[in-house]
Coordinates of C-alpha atoms and ligand atoms in Angstrom, one line a residue:
X1 CA 52.0 -2.4 56.7
X2 CA 53.8 0.6 58.0
X3 CA 56.0 2.4 55.5
X4 CA 59.7 2.0 56.1
X5 CA 61.8 4.6 57.8
X6 CA 64.0 6.7 55.5
X7 CA 67.3 5.1 54.6
X8 CA 70.2 6.6 56.6
X9 CA 71.1 9.7 54.7
X10 CA 74.5 11.4 55.0
X11 CA 74.4 14.5 57.2
X12 CA 75.8 17.8 55.9
X13 CA 76.2 21.3 57.3
X14 CA 76.3 24.3 55.0
X15 CA 79.8 23.3 53.9
X16 CA 80.1 19.6 54.1
X17 CA 79.4 16.4 56.1
X18 CA 79.3 16.5 59.8
X19 CA 80.1 13.6 62.0
X20 CA 78.7 14.2 65.5
X21 CA 75.5 12.5 66.6
X22 CA 73.5 14.1 69.3
X23 CA 73.4 12.7 72.8
X24 CA 69.7 13.5 73.1
X25 CA 67.0 13.3 70.5
X26 CA 66.4 17.0 70.3
X27 CA 69.7 18.3 71.4
X28 CA 69.6 22.1 70.8
X29 CA 73.0 23.2 72.2
X30 CA 73.6 24.6 75.5
X31 CA 71.6 27.6 76.8
X32 CA 74.1 30.4 77.5
X33 CA 73.4 34.0 77.3
X34 CA 75.3 37.2 76.6
X35 CA 78.0 36.8 73.9
X36 CA 77.8 33.1 74.1
X37 CA 79.9 31.4 71.3
X38 CA 78.6 27.9 71.6
X39 CA 77.4 25.5 69.0
X40 CA 73.9 25.1 67.8
X41 CA 73.2 21.5 66.6
X42 CA 70.5 21.2 64.0
X43 CA 68.9 17.8 63.6
X44 CA 67.0 16.1 60.8
X45 CA 63.7 14.9 62.4
X46 CA 63.3 12.0 60.0
X47 CA 66.6 10.4 60.9
X48 CA 67.6 12.1 64.2
X49 CA 71.0 12.6 62.6
X50 CA 72.9 15.9 62.8
X51 CA 72.2 18.1 59.8
X52 CA 74.3 21.1 60.7
X53 CA 76.3 22.7 63.4
X54 CA 76.5 26.4 63.6
X55 CA 77.6 29.1 66.0
X56 CA 74.8 29.8 68.4
X57 CA 73.9 33.5 68.6
X58 CA 73.7 35.2 72.0
X59 CA 72.3 38.5 73.1
X60 CA 75.4 40.4 71.9
X61 CA 74.8 39.0 68.4
X62 CA 71.2 40.2 68.7
X63 CA 72.5 43.7 69.7
X64 CA 74.9 43.7 66.8
X65 CA 72.2 42.7 64.3
X66 CA 70.0 45.5 65.6
X67 CA 72.9 48.0 65.3
X68 CA 73.5 46.9 61.7
X69 CA 69.8 47.2 60.9
X70 CA 69.6 50.6 62.5
X71 CA 72.6 51.9 60.6
X72 CA 71.2 50.6 57.3
X73 CA 67.7 52.1 57.9
X74 CA 68.1 55.8 56.8
X75 CA 69.5 54.8 53.4
X76 CA 67.0 51.9 52.9
X77 CA 64.0 54.1 53.6
X78 CA 65.4 56.7 51.2
X79 CA 65.7 54.3 48.3
X80 CA 63.4 55.6 45.6
X81 CA 60.3 53.4 45.5
X82 CA 60.9 51.9 42.0
X83 CA 64.4 51.0 43.0
X84 CA 63.3 49.4 46.2
X85 CA 60.7 47.5 44.2
X86 CA 63.4 46.4 41.7
X87 CA 65.5 45.0 44.6
X88 CA 62.6 43.0 46.0
X89 CA 61.7 41.7 42.5
X90 CA 65.4 40.7 42.2
X91 CA 65.2 38.9 45.6
X92 CA 62.0 37.1 44.4
X93 CA 63.8 35.9 41.2
X94 CA 66.9 34.8 43.1
X95 CA 64.7 32.8 45.5
X96 CA 62.7 31.2 42.6
X97 CA 66.0 30.2 41.0
X98 CA 67.1 28.5 44.3
X99 CA 63.6 26.9 44.9
X100 CA 64.7 23.3 44.7
X101 CA 67.8 23.8 46.9
X102 CA 65.8 25.6 49.5
X103 CA 63.0 23.1 49.3
X104 CA 65.3 20.1 50.0
X105 CA 66.9 21.9 52.9
X106 CA 63.5 22.8 54.4
X107 CA 62.2 19.3 53.8
X108 CA 65.2 17.8 55.7
X109 CA 65.3 20.3 58.5
X110 CA 61.6 20.6 59.2
X111 CA 60.7 17.0 58.2
X112 CA 58.1 18.0 55.7
X113 CA 57.3 16.3 52.4
X114 CA 59.3 17.6 49.6
X115 CA 56.2 18.4 47.5
X116 CA 55.0 20.6 50.3
X117 CA 58.4 22.2 50.8
X118 CA 58.5 23.1 47.0
X119 CA 55.1 24.7 47.3
X120 CA 56.2 26.7 50.3
X121 CA 59.4 27.9 48.6
X122 CA 57.3 28.9 45.6
X123 CA 55.2 30.9 47.9
X124 CA 58.2 32.6 49.5
X125 CA 59.2 34.0 46.0
X126 CA 55.6 35.0 45.3
X127 CA 55.4 36.9 48.6
X128 CA 58.4 39.0 47.8
X129 CA 57.0 39.6 44.3
X130 CA 53.6 40.6 45.7
X131 CA 55.1 43.1 48.1
X132 CA 57.6 44.4 45.5
X133 CA 54.5 45.5 43.7
X134 CA 53.3 47.1 46.9
X135 CA 56.2 49.5 47.3
X136 CA 54.8 51.9 44.7
X137 CA 51.2 51.5 46.0
X138 CA 52.0 52.7 49.5
X139 CA 49.3 55.4 49.1
X140 CA 48.0 58.1 51.4
X141 CA 44.9 60.2 51.4
X142 CA 44.1 63.9 50.9
X143 CA 41.5 65.1 53.4
X144 CA 39.2 68.1 52.9
X145 CA 39.9 70.7 55.6
X146 CA 39.7 74.4 55.9
X147 CA 42.7 76.7 55.4
X148 CA 45.0 74.3 53.6
X149 CA 45.6 70.7 52.6
X150 CA 45.8 67.7 54.9
X151 CA 47.5 64.6 53.5
X152 CA 48.5 61.3 55.0
X153 CA 51.7 59.3 54.6
X154 CA 52.5 55.7 55.6
X155 CA 56.0 56.0 57.1
X156 CA 58.2 53.0 57.9
X157 CA 58.7 52.1 61.6
X158 CA 62.5 51.6 61.6
X159 CA 64.1 48.3 62.8
X160 CA 61.5 45.5 62.9
X161 CA 62.3 42.2 64.6
X162 CA 60.7 39.0 63.3
X163 CA 60.5 35.9 65.5
X164 CA 59.4 32.8 63.7
X165 CA 58.6 29.2 64.4
X166 CA 59.8 25.8 63.1
X167 CA 56.6 24.6 61.3
X168 CA 56.8 26.7 58.1
X169 CA 60.2 28.3 58.7
X170 CA 60.9 30.3 55.6
X171 CA 57.3 30.8 54.4
X172 CA 56.3 32.5 57.7
X173 CA 59.5 34.6 57.7
X174 CA 58.6 35.8 54.2
X175 CA 55.1 36.8 55.2
X176 CA 56.7 39.3 57.7
X177 CA 59.8 40.2 55.8
X178 CA 58.1 41.0 52.5
X179 CA 55.8 43.8 53.7
X180 CA 58.4 45.0 56.3
X181 CA 61.1 45.6 53.6
X182 CA 58.7 46.9 51.1
X183 CA 57.5 49.6 53.5
X184 CA 61.1 50.7 54.0
X185 CA 62.0 49.1 57.3
X186 CA 65.1 47.1 58.0
X187 CA 64.7 43.7 59.7
X188 CA 66.3 41.3 62.2
X189 CA 65.0 37.8 61.8
X190 CA 65.3 35.3 64.6
X191 CA 64.3 31.8 63.3
X192 CA 63.4 28.9 65.6
X193 CA 66.6 27.2 66.7
X194 CA 65.2 23.9 65.5
X195 CA 65.0 25.2 61.9
X196 CA 67.4 28.1 61.2
X197 CA 69.0 26.8 57.9
X198 CA 66.8 28.3 55.2
X199 CA 66.7 31.7 57.0
X200 CA 70.5 31.8 57.1
X201 CA 70.5 30.9 53.4
X202 CA 68.0 33.7 52.7
X203 CA 70.3 36.2 54.4
X204 CA 73.1 35.2 51.9
X205 CA 70.7 35.2 48.9
X206 CA 69.5 38.7 49.9
X207 CA 73.1 40.1 49.8
X208 CA 73.7 38.3 46.4
X209 CA 70.5 39.8 45.0
X210 CA 71.8 43.3 45.9
X211 CA 70.1 44.2 49.2
X212 CA 72.3 46.7 50.9
X213 CA 74.3 45.4 53.9
X214 CA 72.4 45.5 57.1
X215 CA 68.9 45.6 55.6
X216 CA 68.2 41.9 56.2
X217 CA 69.9 40.3 59.3
X218 CA 69.5 36.8 60.7
X219 CA 70.4 35.7 64.3
X220 CA 70.1 32.0 65.0
X221 CA 69.9 31.7 68.8
X222 CA 67.5 30.8 71.5
X223 CA 64.2 32.6 72.0
X224 CA 64.7 33.0 75.7
X225 CA 68.0 34.9 74.9
X226 CA 68.1 36.4 71.4
X227 CA 64.3 36.6 71.1
X228 CA 63.9 38.2 74.5
X229 CA 66.7 40.7 73.8
X230 CA 64.9 41.8 70.6
X231 CA 61.7 42.2 72.5
X232 CA 63.4 44.4 75.1
X233 CA 65.7 46.3 72.7
X234 CA 65.0 50.1 72.7
X235 CA 66.0 50.4 69.0
X236 CA 63.5 47.8 67.8
X237 CA 60.2 49.4 66.8
X238 CA 58.1 46.4 66.3
X239 CA 58.0 42.6 66.9
X240 CA 56.2 40.4 64.4
X241 CA 55.9 37.0 66.0
X242 CA 54.4 33.6 65.1
X243 CA 54.4 30.8 67.7
X244 CA 52.7 29.6 70.8
X245 CA 50.0 31.6 72.5
X246 CA 52.0 31.3 75.7
X247 CA 55.2 32.9 74.3
X248 CA 53.1 35.4 72.4
X249 CA 51.5 36.6 75.7
X250 CA 55.0 37.2 77.1
X251 CA 56.1 39.1 74.0
X252 CA 53.0 41.3 74.2
X253 CA 53.8 42.0 77.9
X254 CA 57.6 42.6 77.1
X255 CA 56.8 44.9 74.2
X256 CA 54.6 47.0 76.4
X257 CA 57.7 48.4 78.2
X258 CA 58.8 50.3 75.2
X259 CA 55.4 50.5 73.5
X260 CA 56.6 48.4 70.6
X261 CA 54.1 47.6 67.9
X262 CA 53.3 43.9 67.8
X263 CA 51.8 41.5 65.3
X264 CA 51.1 38.1 66.9
X265 CA 50.1 34.9 65.0
X266 CA 49.4 32.4 67.7
X267 CA 47.7 29.0 68.2
X268 CA 44.5 27.6 66.9
X269 CA 41.9 24.9 67.4
X270 CA 39.9 25.3 64.3
X271 CA 36.5 23.7 63.6
X272 CA 35.8 21.9 60.3
X273 CA 31.9 22.0 60.4
X274 CA 30.3 19.3 58.2
X275 CA 26.5 19.5 57.9
X276 CA 24.5 16.4 56.9
X277 CA 23.5 18.0 53.6
X278 CA 27.1 18.5 52.5
X279 CA 28.9 16.5 49.8
X280 CA 30.2 14.1 52.4
X281 CA 32.6 12.3 50.1
X282 CA 34.3 15.6 49.3
X283 CA 34.3 16.7 53.0
X284 CA 35.8 13.4 54.0
X285 CA 38.3 13.4 51.2
X286 CA 39.5 16.9 52.2
X287 CA 39.4 16.5 56.0
X288 CA 42.7 14.5 56.5
X289 CA 44.8 17.0 54.6
X290 CA 43.4 19.8 56.8
X291 CA 44.6 18.3 60.0
X292 CA 47.4 15.9 59.0
X293 CA 49.1 18.3 56.6
X294 CA 52.6 19.2 58.0
X295 CA 52.0 16.3 60.4
X296 CA 49.4 18.5 62.1
X297 CA 52.0 21.1 63.1
X298 CA 49.9 23.9 61.6
X299 CA 48.2 26.7 63.4
X300 CA 45.4 26.4 60.9
X301 CA 44.9 22.7 61.4
X302 CA 41.1 21.8 61.4
X303 CA 41.7 19.6 64.4
X304 CA 38.1 19.6 65.6
X305 CA 35.9 18.0 63.0
X306 CA 32.3 18.8 63.9
X307 CA 29.9 16.4 62.1
X308 CA 26.1 16.7 62.1
X309 CA 24.8 13.6 63.9
X310 CA 22.7 12.1 61.0
X311 CA 25.8 12.1 58.8
X312 CA 28.3 10.7 61.4
X313 CA 28.4 7.1 60.3
X314 CA 28.6 7.9 56.6
X315 CA 31.3 10.5 57.2
X316 CA 33.4 8.2 59.4
X317 CA 33.1 5.4 56.9
X318 CA 34.4 7.7 54.1
X319 CA 37.1 9.1 56.3
X320 CA 38.7 5.8 57.5
X321 CA 40.3 4.6 54.2
X322 CA 41.6 8.0 53.5
X323 CA 43.4 8.3 56.9
X324 CA 44.7 4.8 56.6
X325 CA 46.1 5.5 53.1
X326 CA 48.2 8.5 54.1
X327 CA 51.7 7.8 53.0
X328 CA 53.9 8.6 56.1
X329 CA 57.6 8.4 55.5
X330 CA 60.8 9.9 54.2
X331 CA 60.3 13.6 53.5
X332 CA 62.4 13.4 50.4
X333 CA 60.4 10.6 48.8
X334 CA 58.1 12.1 46.1
X335 CA 55.2 9.9 47.3
X336 CA 55.3 11.0 50.9
X337 CA 52.3 12.9 52.2
X338 CA 53.3 13.2 55.9
X339 CA 56.6 13.4 57.6
X340 CA 57.8 13.1 61.2
X341 CA 57.1 15.5 64.0
X342 CA 59.8 18.1 64.6
X343 CA 61.4 16.7 67.8
X344 CA 61.2 14.1 70.4
X345 CA 59.7 16.7 72.8
X346 CA 56.9 17.5 70.3
X347 CA 56.2 13.7 69.9
X348 CA 56.0 13.3 73.6
X349 CA 53.6 16.2 73.9
X350 CA 51.4 14.9 71.1
X351 CA 51.4 11.4 72.5
X352 CA 50.1 12.8 75.8
X353 CA 46.8 13.5 74.0
X354 CA 46.3 9.8 73.0
X355 CA 46.2 8.1 76.4
X356 CA 45.5 4.3 76.7
X357 CA 41.8 4.9 77.1
X358 CA 41.5 7.5 74.3
X359 CA 38.7 6.8 71.9
X360 CA 40.9 6.0 68.9
X361 CA 38.5 5.4 66.0
X362 CA 41.0 5.5 63.1
X363 CA 44.7 5.1 63.1
X364 CA 47.0 5.4 60.1
X365 CA 50.6 4.1 59.9
X366 CA 54.1 5.4 60.6
X367 CA 57.6 4.1 60.1
X368 CA 59.4 2.3 62.9
X369 CA 63.0 3.1 63.8
X370 CA 64.8 6.5 64.0
X371 CA 62.8 9.6 63.5
X372 CA 60.0 11.4 65.4
X373 CA 57.1 9.5 63.9
X374 CA 53.5 9.6 65.0
X375 CA 50.7 8.0 63.0
X376 CA 47.6 10.0 61.8
X377 CA 45.0 9.4 64.5
X378 CA 41.3 10.2 64.7
X379 CA 39.6 10.3 68.1
X380 CA 35.8 9.9 68.0
X381 CA 33.5 10.8 69.5
X382 CA 35.0 13.5 71.6
X383 CA 33.3 16.1 73.8
X384 CA 34.2 19.7 73.0
X385 CA 35.2 20.2 76.6
X386 CA 37.7 17.3 76.7
X387 CA 41.4 18.1 76.6
X388 CA 42.2 16.9 73.0
X389 CA 39.3 19.2 71.8
X390 CA 40.4 22.2 73.9
X391 CA 44.2 22.4 73.6
X392 CA 46.3 22.9 70.5
X393 CA 47.8 19.4 69.9
X394 CA 50.1 20.5 67.0
X395 CA 50.4 16.9 65.8
X396 CA 48.4 14.5 63.6
X397 CA 45.5 14.0 66.0
X398 CA 42.0 14.9 65.0
X399 CA 38.8 14.9 67.2
X400 CA 35.4 14.2 65.7
X401 CA 32.7 16.0 67.7
X402 CA 29.0 15.2 66.8
X403 CA 26.5 18.1 66.8
X404 CA 22.7 18.6 66.3
X405 CA 21.8 21.6 64.1
X406 CA 23.2 24.9 63.1
X407 CA 22.9 26.6 66.5
X408 CA 24.9 24.0 68.3
X409 CA 27.5 23.9 65.5
X410 CA 28.2 27.6 65.9
X411 CA 28.2 27.4 69.7
X412 CA 30.7 24.5 69.7
X413 CA 32.9 26.1 67.0
X414 CA 33.1 29.2 69.2
X415 CA 33.7 27.5 72.5
X416 CA 37.5 27.9 72.4
X417 CA 40.0 30.5 73.4
X418 CA 41.2 30.5 69.7
X419 CA 39.8 31.9 66.5
X420 CA 42.2 31.4 63.6
X421 CA 40.7 29.4 60.7
X422 CA 37.9 26.9 60.0
X423 CA 35.6 25.5 57.4
X424 CA 31.9 25.0 56.7
X425 CA 30.7 22.2 54.5
X426 CA 27.1 22.4 53.3
X427 CA 25.1 22.6 50.1
X428 CA 22.8 25.3 51.6
X429 CA 24.5 28.5 50.4
X430 CA 22.6 30.8 52.8
X431 CA 23.5 28.7 55.8
X432 CA 27.1 28.5 54.6
X433 CA 27.4 32.2 54.7
X434 CA 25.4 32.6 58.0
X435 CA 27.7 30.1 59.8
X436 CA 30.9 31.5 58.3
X437 CA 29.9 35.0 59.6
X438 CA 28.9 33.6 63.0
X439 CA 32.1 31.7 63.8
X440 CA 34.6 34.0 65.5
X441 CA 37.6 33.3 63.4
X442 CA 40.0 35.3 61.1
X443 CA 39.9 33.0 58.1
X444 CA 37.1 30.6 57.1
X445 CA 36.4 28.6 53.9
X446 CA 33.2 27.2 52.5
X447 CA 33.3 23.7 51.0
X448 CA 37.1 24.0 51.1
X449 CA 39.8 23.7 53.8
X450 CA 42.3 26.3 52.5
X451 CA 43.3 29.2 54.6
X452 CA 46.4 31.0 53.3
X453 CA 46.9 32.9 50.1
X454 CA 49.5 35.5 49.3
X455 CA 46.9 38.1 48.3
X456 CA 44.4 37.7 51.2
X457 CA 44.6 38.7 54.8
X458 CA 45.5 36.0 57.4
X459 CA 45.3 36.3 61.2
X460 CA 43.3 35.5 64.2
X461 CA 40.5 36.5 66.5
X462 CA 40.7 36.1 70.3
X463 CA 43.8 34.4 71.6
X464 CA 44.9 33.4 68.1
X465 CA 46.6 36.8 67.8
X466 CA 46.6 40.4 66.8
X467 CA 47.1 41.9 63.4
X468 CA 47.0 40.5 59.9
X469 CA 49.6 39.1 57.6
X470 CA 49.6 38.7 53.8
X471 CA 47.3 40.5 51.4
X472 CA 47.2 44.3 50.9
X473 CA 46.6 45.1 54.6
X474 CA 49.9 43.7 55.8
X475 CA 51.8 46.8 54.6
X476 CA 49.7 48.9 57.1
X477 CA 51.1 46.8 60.0
X478 CA 54.7 47.8 59.1
X479 CA 54.0 51.6 58.8
X480 CA 52.8 54.4 61.0
X481 CA 50.1 56.7 59.6
X482 CA 51.3 60.4 59.5
X483 CA 49.1 63.4 58.9
X484 CA 50.6 66.5 57.3
X485 CA 48.7 69.7 57.2
X486 CA 49.9 72.3 54.7
X487 CA 48.5 75.8 55.3
X488 CA 47.6 77.5 52.0
X489 CA 45.7 80.4 53.4
X490 CA 47.9 81.8 56.1
X491 CA 48.8 79.9 59.3
Ligands
NDP1 P1 57.5 28.9 70.7 O1 56.3 29.8 70.8 O2 58.3 28.7 71.9 O3 58.5 29.4 69.6 C1 58.3 30.3 68.6 C2 59.4 31.2 68.4 O4 59.5 32.1 69.6 C3 60.8 30.6 68.3 O5 61.6 31.3 67.4 C4 61.3 30.6 69.7 O6 62.7 30.5 69.8 C5 60.9 32.0 70.1 N1 60.8 32.2 71.5 C6 60.7 31.3 72.5 N2 60.7 31.9 73.7 C7 60.8 33.2 73.5 C8 60.9 34.4 74.4 N3 60.8 34.3 75.7 N4 61.1 35.6 73.8 C9 61.1 35.7 72.5 N5 61.1 34.7 71.6 C10 60.9 33.4 72.1 O7 57.0 27.6 70.1 P2 57.6 26.1 70.4 O8 58.6 25.9 69.4 O9 58.0 25.9 71.8 O10 56.3 25.2 70.2 C11 55.4 24.9 71.3 C12 54.0 25.0 70.8 O11 53.7 26.2 70.3 C13 53.6 24.0 69.7 O12 53.4 22.7 70.2 C14 52.4 24.7 69.2 O13 51.3 24.3 70.0 C15 52.7 26.1 69.3 N6 53.2 26.7 68.0 C16 52.4 27.4 67.2 C17 52.9 27.9 66.0 C18 52.0 28.6 65.1 O14 52.2 28.6 63.9 N7 51.0 29.3 65.6 C19 54.2 27.6 65.6 C20 55.0 26.9 66.5 C21 54.5 26.5 67.7 P3 63.5 29.1 70.0 O15 62.5 28.0 69.6 O16 64.6 29.2 69.0 O17 64.0 29.0 71.4

């Protein structure tokens, strides 16, 4: 039986209940440009009800945010490292104190299970704590040269613009903001219009935690207006972006006009490679979470499950009950494992990959009624060149692709424009490492499907992006390397 749709919850904006219901499923406000003062309507994907109505930022607001960040930059970069670290530790503590409030808001706005939202908000606090520790480890080198001393410094860039998506709204914002602020930059964050609420709350929490005015600015407006203005703006030194490969391509091209630095975290079509000698029970138990987590709206989703042919039947038999048992429903219910998709448009796009004649091998359940629901779906067998195996679906649809032997596994895994994450399941340790090295991807796990940790680098090969987030290296992406030569024996 399909789980029931969430009971009609009351809708609130930041200050109280709102009454309006949208005319369209994913009403996003009207697209006006410069100086527009229109309303941005934020929906709750599990109910389609209005969650908040806000002023919708235009390009004048983006300009004003950049001006505030520019004005705040000289003083922020001059804050003594231990003091800047203390401010970021304070922000981390304030976020940890507000974890539940932020998690409920994120769960409602993004439609994600409350347990997942709590984990993400915990990570947000951890990210700021980790990079607070990095402020005083922003080290340079001394280099042996003749006639004096050469030394390097990592200098901040200035104003950094962060453009973020709706799938992990505050978590992804923190991955960029933590190292950017720690390195001494000021930031302007443009969250996705579908999910701006936790970012706006973060801006207020930042002020309350003592960040100086203008250091952390949020503009909630459309990408094609506010985002684009930030990309063009001559006072923005860098764009850090997460989103679709298509928009990322445009951002890279736009940033070229002013030689802005860019970090791009883009799409993925990652392979979960299961060899016949693997612990098939463990691989089948872990596979659903790796593709249906966040309703499949995850750039790391292992949406191509490559299974060695002799193990195919056993793997599918072990997979089926697990997919069918996924609890899809109200994001705020403690037992929910998968929520709705973000919008009607996203559901339409996902559905286009499951045509009438699609080889649906396993189908889970989803609530009926309001909400952008889509059941967990496994297509099998699928050819690696077919559309569901080629394109990022960004929904709960997995493709099972059979293969014969190690060489074919690596070839199929690499036959994609993407290279973000992936997994290898085998009991043969040497092969695990060989295959992990041979797959062109930024992050890969052996006998596990995890990708993201605060302390390890994350990012893509090929059209999955440029640059790395998280881990110790992220600080380098928010600084310029300067060499200073000090003559000690004449000039
Ligand atoms: P987009 O790439 O359009 O959006 C990501 C961010 O970029 C949002 O803040 C968006 O603003 C902004 N943006 C959009 N256009 C521009 C522009 N011209 N200049 C500057 N910023 C811009 O993703 P979508 O939301 O449209 O999702 C579409 C598909 O992208 C998904 O189905 C999925 O395949 C992929 N995707 C991948 C993500 C990832 O984690 N790698 C995350 C999200 C999506 P706004 O939305 O407010 O207009």
